[in-house]
mmCIF file of C-alpha atoms in Angstrom:
data_model
loop_
_atom_site.group_PDB
_atom_site.id
_atom_site.type_symbol
_atom_site.label_atom_id
_atom_site.label_comp_id
_atom_site.label_asym_id
_atom_site.label_seq_id
_atom_site.Cartn_x
_atom_site.Cartn_y
_atom_site.Cartn_z
ATOM 1 C CA MET A 3 3.953 -23.444 33.832
ATOM 2 C CA SER A 4 2.675 -24.646 30.469
ATOM 3 C CA LEU A 5 1.407 -21.897 28.172
ATOM 4 C CA LYS A 6 0.594 -22.354 24.500
ATOM 5 C CA LEU A 7 -0.386 -19.515 22.178
ATOM 6 C CA TYR A 8 -2.314 -20.488 19.047
ATOM 7 C CA CYS A 9 -1.812 -17.661 16.601
ATOM 8 C CA ASP A 10 -1.215 -16.429 13.077
ATOM 9 C CA LEU A 11 1.073 -13.407 12.795
ATOM 10 C CA MET A 12 -1.139 -11.966 10.066
ATOM 11 C CA SER A 13 -3.711 -11.471 12.836
ATOM 12 C CA GLN A 14 -3.429 -8.188 14.766
ATOM 13 C CA PRO A 15 -4.313 -9.553 18.243
ATOM 14 C CA SER A 16 -2.148 -12.620 17.604
ATOM 15 C CA ARG A 17 0.837 -10.347 17.006
ATOM 16 C CA CYS A 18 0.019 -8.347 20.102
ATOM 17 C CA LEU A 19 0.034 -11.414 22.363
ATOM 18 C CA TYR A 20 3.110 -12.894 20.694
ATOM 19 C CA ILE A 21 5.094 -9.666 21.184
ATOM 20 C CA LEU A 22 3.828 -9.251 24.733
ATOM 21 C CA LEU A 23 4.798 -12.759 25.831
ATOM 22 C CA LYS A 24 8.173 -12.523 24.100
ATOM 23 C CA SER A 25 9.006 -9.134 25.597
ATOM 24 C CA THR A 26 8.104 -10.252 29.127
ATOM 25 C CA LYS A 27 10.376 -13.324 28.739
ATOM 26 C CA CYS A 28 7.444 -15.652 29.258
ATOM 27 C CA ASN A 29 8.264 -19.294 28.623
ATOM 28 C CA PHE A 30 5.476 -20.068 26.170
ATOM 29 C CA GLU A 31 5.050 -22.302 23.135
ATOM 30 C CA PRO A 32 3.782 -20.614 19.957
ATOM 31 C CA LYS A 33 1.475 -22.849 17.931
ATOM 32 C CA PHE A 34 1.066 -21.290 14.513
ATOM 33 C CA VAL A 35 -2.279 -21.653 12.733
ATOM 34 C CA ASP A 36 -2.142 -20.650 9.066
ATOM 35 C CA LEU A 37 -5.337 -18.743 8.297
ATOM 36 C CA ARG A 38 -4.482 -18.520 4.589
ATOM 37 C CA LYS A 39 -4.506 -22.304 4.417
ATOM 38 C CA ALA A 40 -7.757 -22.410 6.419
ATOM 39 C CA GLU A 41 -6.122 -24.431 9.188
ATOM 40 C CA HIS A 42 -8.485 -22.760 11.664
ATOM 41 C CA TYR A 43 -11.379 -24.596 10.004
ATOM 42 C CA SER A 44 -9.877 -28.031 10.581
ATOM 43 C CA GLU A 45 -11.630 -30.488 12.886
ATOM 44 C CA GLU A 46 -8.469 -30.666 14.983
ATOM 45 C CA TYR A 47 -8.450 -26.925 15.613
ATOM 46 C CA LYS A 48 -12.201 -26.859 16.215
ATOM 47 C CA LYS A 49 -11.547 -29.056 19.246
ATOM 48 C CA ILE A 50 -9.254 -26.337 20.599
ATOM 49 C CA ASN A 51 -11.440 -23.336 19.765
ATOM 50 C CA ARG A 52 -15.114 -23.862 18.991
ATOM 51 C CA PHE A 53 -15.200 -20.411 17.338
ATOM 52 C CA GLN A 54 -12.336 -21.391 14.991
ATOM 53 C CA ARG A 55 -10.481 -18.102 15.334
ATOM 54 C CA VAL A 56 -7.128 -16.920 16.639
ATOM 55 C CA PRO A 57 -5.629 -16.140 19.085
ATOM 56 C CA VAL A 58 -6.234 -18.796 21.727
ATOM 57 C CA ILE A 59 -4.210 -19.760 24.777
ATOM 58 C CA ASP A 60 -3.917 -23.066 26.588
ATOM 59 C CA HIS A 61 -2.624 -22.422 30.099
ATOM 60 C CA ASN A 62 -2.095 -25.685 31.959
ATOM 61 C CA GLY A 63 -5.157 -27.115 30.233
ATOM 62 C CA PHE A 64 -7.318 -23.994 30.591
ATOM 63 C CA VAL A 65 -8.259 -22.925 27.075
ATOM 64 C CA LEU A 66 -9.328 -19.320 26.471
ATOM 65 C CA SER A 67 -10.172 -17.351 23.327
ATOM 66 C CA GLU A 68 -10.776 -13.639 22.591
ATOM 67 C CA SER A 69 -7.776 -11.335 22.870
ATOM 68 C CA VAL A 70 -9.102 -8.927 25.505
ATOM 69 C CA ALA A 71 -10.240 -11.783 27.737
ATOM 70 C CA ILE A 72 -6.788 -13.336 27.306
ATOM 71 C CA LEU A 73 -5.035 -10.085 28.258
ATOM 72 C CA LYS A 74 -7.141 -9.729 31.395
ATOM 73 C CA TYR A 75 -6.524 -13.342 32.358
ATOM 74 C CA LEU A 76 -2.764 -13.130 31.838
ATOM 75 C CA ALA A 77 -2.697 -9.989 33.991
ATOM 76 C CA ARG A 78 -4.604 -11.701 36.820
ATOM 77 C CA GLU A 79 -2.219 -14.658 36.580
ATOM 78 C CA ARG A 80 0.695 -12.196 36.889
ATOM 79 C CA ILE A 81 2.109 -13.300 33.549
ATOM 80 C CA ILE A 82 1.840 -9.705 32.332
ATOM 81 C CA PRO A 83 3.803 -7.360 34.627
ATOM 82 C CA ASP A 84 2.101 -4.517 36.466
ATOM 83 C CA ASN A 85 3.782 -1.815 34.409
ATOM 84 C CA LEU A 86 2.089 -3.083 31.232
ATOM 85 C CA TYR A 87 -1.263 -3.983 32.793
ATOM 86 C CA PRO A 88 -1.632 -1.906 35.980
ATOM 87 C CA ARG A 89 -3.193 -3.382 39.106
ATOM 88 C CA GLU A 90 -4.092 -0.023 40.630
ATOM 89 C CA SER A 91 -7.828 0.338 40.042
ATOM 90 C CA GLN A 92 -8.037 3.641 38.174
ATOM 91 C CA LYS A 93 -4.982 3.011 35.983
ATOM 92 C CA GLN A 94 -6.319 -0.421 35.114
ATOM 93 C CA ALA A 95 -9.695 1.099 34.295
ATOM 94 C CA ARG A 96 -8.042 3.462 31.804
ATOM 95 C CA VAL A 97 -6.388 0.543 30.030
ATOM 96 C CA GLU A 98 -9.646 -1.390 29.939
ATOM 97 C CA GLU A 99 -11.504 1.697 28.732
ATOM 98 C CA PHE A 100 -9.293 1.656 25.648
ATOM 99 C CA LEU A 101 -9.562 -2.115 25.202
ATOM 100 C CA GLU A 102 -13.341 -1.764 25.110
ATOM 101 C CA TRP A 103 -13.194 1.238 22.742
ATOM 102 C CA GLN A 104 -10.744 -0.119 20.202
ATOM 103 C CA HIS A 105 -12.696 -3.214 19.122
ATOM 104 C CA ILE A 106 -15.341 -1.251 17.235
ATOM 105 C CA GLU A 107 -13.830 2.225 16.977
ATOM 106 C CA LEU A 108 -10.339 1.340 15.695
ATOM 107 C CA ARG A 109 -10.062 -2.315 14.759
ATOM 108 C CA ILE A 110 -13.127 -2.616 12.538
ATOM 109 C CA PRO A 111 -12.409 0.485 10.382
ATOM 110 C CA CYS A 112 -8.734 -0.453 9.883
ATOM 111 C CA ALA A 113 -9.499 -4.121 9.249
ATOM 112 C CA MET A 114 -12.297 -3.373 6.797
ATOM 113 C CA TYR A 115 -10.102 -0.981 4.818
ATOM 114 C CA PHE A 116 -7.383 -3.664 4.675
ATOM 115 C CA ARG A 117 -9.896 -6.259 3.555
ATOM 116 C CA THR A 118 -11.484 -4.038 0.908
ATOM 117 C CA ALA A 119 -8.289 -2.495 -0.488
ATOM 118 C CA TYR A 120 -5.989 -5.534 -0.278
ATOM 119 C CA LEU A 121 -7.417 -8.845 0.901
ATOM 120 C CA ASP A 122 -10.452 -9.062 -1.383
ATOM 121 C CA PRO A 123 -8.861 -7.856 -4.655
ATOM 122 C CA VAL A 124 -5.334 -9.254 -4.223
ATOM 123 C CA VAL A 125 -5.776 -12.464 -2.248
ATOM 124 C CA PHE A 126 -9.278 -13.500 -3.272
ATOM 125 C CA GLY A 127 -9.467 -11.829 -6.686
ATOM 126 C CA THR A 128 -12.722 -10.040 -5.878
ATOM 127 C CA LYS A 129 -13.576 -6.998 -7.974
ATOM 128 C CA VAL A 130 -13.722 -3.912 -5.759
ATOM 129 C CA THR A 131 -14.692 -0.465 -7.025
ATOM 130 C CA PRO A 132 -12.621 2.632 -6.188
ATOM 131 C CA ALA A 133 -15.747 4.173 -4.644
ATOM 132 C CA LYS A 134 -16.061 1.283 -2.198
ATOM 133 C CA ILE A 135 -12.420 1.542 -1.193
ATOM 134 C CA SER A 136 -12.799 5.306 -0.775
ATOM 135 C CA GLY A 137 -15.806 4.825 1.496
ATOM 136 C CA PHE A 138 -13.907 2.502 3.809
ATOM 137 C CA GLU A 139 -10.899 4.835 3.734
ATOM 138 C CA GLN A 140 -13.058 7.725 4.937
ATOM 139 C CA ARG A 141 -14.406 5.649 7.825
ATOM 140 C CA MET A 142 -10.900 4.568 8.745
ATOM 141 C CA GLU A 143 -9.619 8.139 8.680
ATOM 142 C CA LEU A 144 -12.361 9.203 11.065
ATOM 143 C CA ALA A 145 -11.190 6.449 13.430
ATOM 144 C CA LEU A 146 -7.563 7.498 13.036
ATOM 145 C CA GLU A 147 -8.452 11.114 13.723
ATOM 146 C CA ASN A 148 -10.278 10.109 16.886
ATOM 147 C CA PHE A 149 -7.360 7.938 17.990
ATOM 148 C CA SER A 150 -4.862 10.688 17.234
ATOM 149 C CA THR A 151 -6.741 13.453 19.054
ATOM 150 C CA LYS A 152 -8.852 11.770 21.732
ATOM 151 C CA TRP A 153 -6.267 9.259 22.941
ATOM 152 C CA LEU A 154 -2.848 10.536 21.872
ATOM 153 C CA GLY A 155 -3.586 14.252 21.772
ATOM 154 C CA ARG A 156 -4.129 14.758 25.477
ATOM 155 C CA GLY A 157 -0.638 15.815 26.510
ATOM 156 C CA SER A 158 0.688 12.360 27.412
ATOM 157 C CA ASP A 159 3.182 10.086 25.686
ATOM 158 C CA PHE A 160 1.030 6.991 25.392
ATOM 159 C CA VAL A 161 -2.586 5.907 25.013
ATOM 160 C CA THR A 162 -3.547 5.953 28.686
ATOM 161 C CA GLY A 163 -0.903 8.267 30.135
ATOM 162 C CA ASN A 164 2.850 8.673 30.344
ATOM 163 C CA THR A 165 3.517 4.965 30.817
ATOM 164 C CA ILE A 166 3.350 2.405 28.031
ATOM 165 C CA THR A 167 0.782 -0.372 28.501
ATOM 166 C CA VAL A 168 -0.881 -3.209 26.600
ATOM 167 C CA ALA A 169 -3.265 -0.562 25.240
ATOM 168 C CA ASP A 170 -0.423 0.838 23.137
ATOM 169 C CA LEU A 171 0.612 -2.574 21.896
ATOM 170 C CA ILE A 172 -2.840 -3.644 20.810
ATOM 171 C CA ALA A 173 -3.357 -0.280 19.076
ATOM 172 C CA ILE A 174 -0.101 -0.303 17.143
ATOM 173 C CA CYS A 175 -0.751 -3.812 15.855
ATOM 174 C CA GLU A 176 -4.113 -2.653 14.512
ATOM 175 C CA LEU A 177 -2.483 0.247 12.669
ATOM 176 C CA GLU A 178 -0.189 -2.109 10.763
ATOM 177 C CA GLN A 179 -3.142 -3.580 8.835
ATOM 178 C CA PRO A 180 -3.833 -0.595 6.529
ATOM 179 C CA ARG A 181 -0.100 -0.315 5.809
ATOM 180 C CA MET A 182 -0.335 -3.644 3.967
ATOM 181 C CA ALA A 183 -2.927 -2.019 1.708
ATOM 182 C CA GLY A 184 -0.678 0.977 0.989
ATOM 183 C CA TYR A 185 -2.059 3.385 3.598
ATOM 184 C CA ASP A 186 0.387 4.449 6.300
ATOM 185 C CA PRO A 187 -1.361 6.321 9.159
ATOM 186 C CA ARG A 188 1.966 7.821 10.220
ATOM 187 C CA GLU A 189 2.135 9.963 7.092
ATOM 188 C CA LYS A 190 -1.041 11.932 7.772
ATOM 189 C CA TYR A 191 -1.103 11.988 11.581
ATOM 190 C CA PRO A 192 2.071 13.349 13.246
ATOM 191 C CA ALA A 193 0.915 12.321 16.731
ATOM 192 C CA ILE A 194 0.543 8.728 15.552
ATOM 193 C CA ASN A 195 3.983 8.805 13.945
ATOM 194 C CA GLU A 196 5.687 10.049 17.105
ATOM 195 C CA TRP A 197 3.844 7.555 19.293
ATOM 196 C CA TYR A 198 4.464 4.702 16.838
ATOM 197 C CA GLN A 199 8.241 5.091 17.048
ATOM 198 C CA LYS A 200 8.203 5.016 20.855
ATOM 199 C CA VAL A 201 6.044 1.896 21.052
ATOM 200 C CA ARG A 202 7.947 0.010 18.376
ATOM 201 C CA ASN A 203 11.286 0.828 20.017
ATOM 202 C CA TYR A 204 10.009 -0.291 23.409
ATOM 203 C CA PHE A 205 8.926 -3.720 22.169
ATOM 204 C CA ASN A 206 11.798 -4.380 19.799
ATOM 205 C CA PRO A 207 13.364 -6.699 18.732
ATOM 206 C CA TYR A 208 10.177 -8.726 19.196
ATOM 207 C CA TYR A 209 7.994 -6.156 17.448
ATOM 208 C CA ASP A 210 9.944 -6.498 14.214
ATOM 209 C CA GLU A 211 10.161 -10.270 14.663
ATOM 210 C CA ALA A 212 6.370 -10.528 14.768
ATOM 211 C CA HIS A 213 5.984 -8.270 11.717
ATOM 212 C CA VAL A 214 8.327 -10.017 9.276
ATOM 213 C CA ILE A 215 5.491 -11.277 7.049
ATOM 214 C CA VAL A 216 3.565 -8.004 7.378
ATOM 215 C CA ASN A 217 6.634 -5.982 6.374
ATOM 216 C CA LYS A 218 7.233 -8.197 3.348
ATOM 217 C CA ILE A 219 3.697 -7.467 2.169
ATOM 218 C CA ILE A 220 4.184 -3.746 2.819
ATOM 219 C CA ALA A 221 7.409 -3.782 0.782
ATOM 220 C CA LYS A 222 5.567 -5.319 -2.180
ATOM 221 C CA GLN A 223 2.656 -2.882 -1.954
ATOM 222 C CA PRO A 224 3.710 -0.503 -4.807
ATOM 223 C CA LYS A 225 4.021 -3.499 -7.158
ATOM 224 C CA VAL A 226 0.695 -4.877 -6.020
ATOM 225 C CA ALA A 227 -1.061 -1.521 -6.431
ATOM 226 C CA ALA A 228 0.191 -1.222 -10.001
ATOM 227 C CA LYS A 229 -1.618 -4.452 -10.906
ATOM 228 C CA LEU A 230 -5.019 -3.417 -9.537
#
């Protein structure tokens, strides 16, 4: 089997797939695409992914983009084990229910807060008002509240029940983004904190491996904030 994963570990779904393939002992080749250097806009990469985004897989010559589509494909190909992406119809439907929900309801609010509070002012030097940051923080907190109560607060250990799945992995990677901007969801939402520890422990050491760059940015956050 030949499987290549084109990714940048600053990208939430890229980290998810990287951790997943590592933890399942899949023999894959990571192909790193540096978004900060705009490598995804190169003509060479455009030939791989016409949308010029990450992640992308190349499985024996079959090229596929979009993280949820990739997860579903890898499950059908039996590259993801049944315990992480169930084959039983109703359990699988629960996982896919979350995958559909999280794109707009969790990823966008967390990503936009990260962009507004960190990426624009720190990386791109864009002037951002405190009011704008506060507005995106409020939207993100509504999403976090919904995640904490409507997914985690239903008497089960994980997002879709008492068994960990890819739903948990994709969610936890999304929640790392606001941490780089100085907002840690674990501090305000006890259910998220408890769940976070379980998921991270399950996927370690590969979880920490995939978050080396992210954790370096998080460690610098107090110094960065002082300069804004």
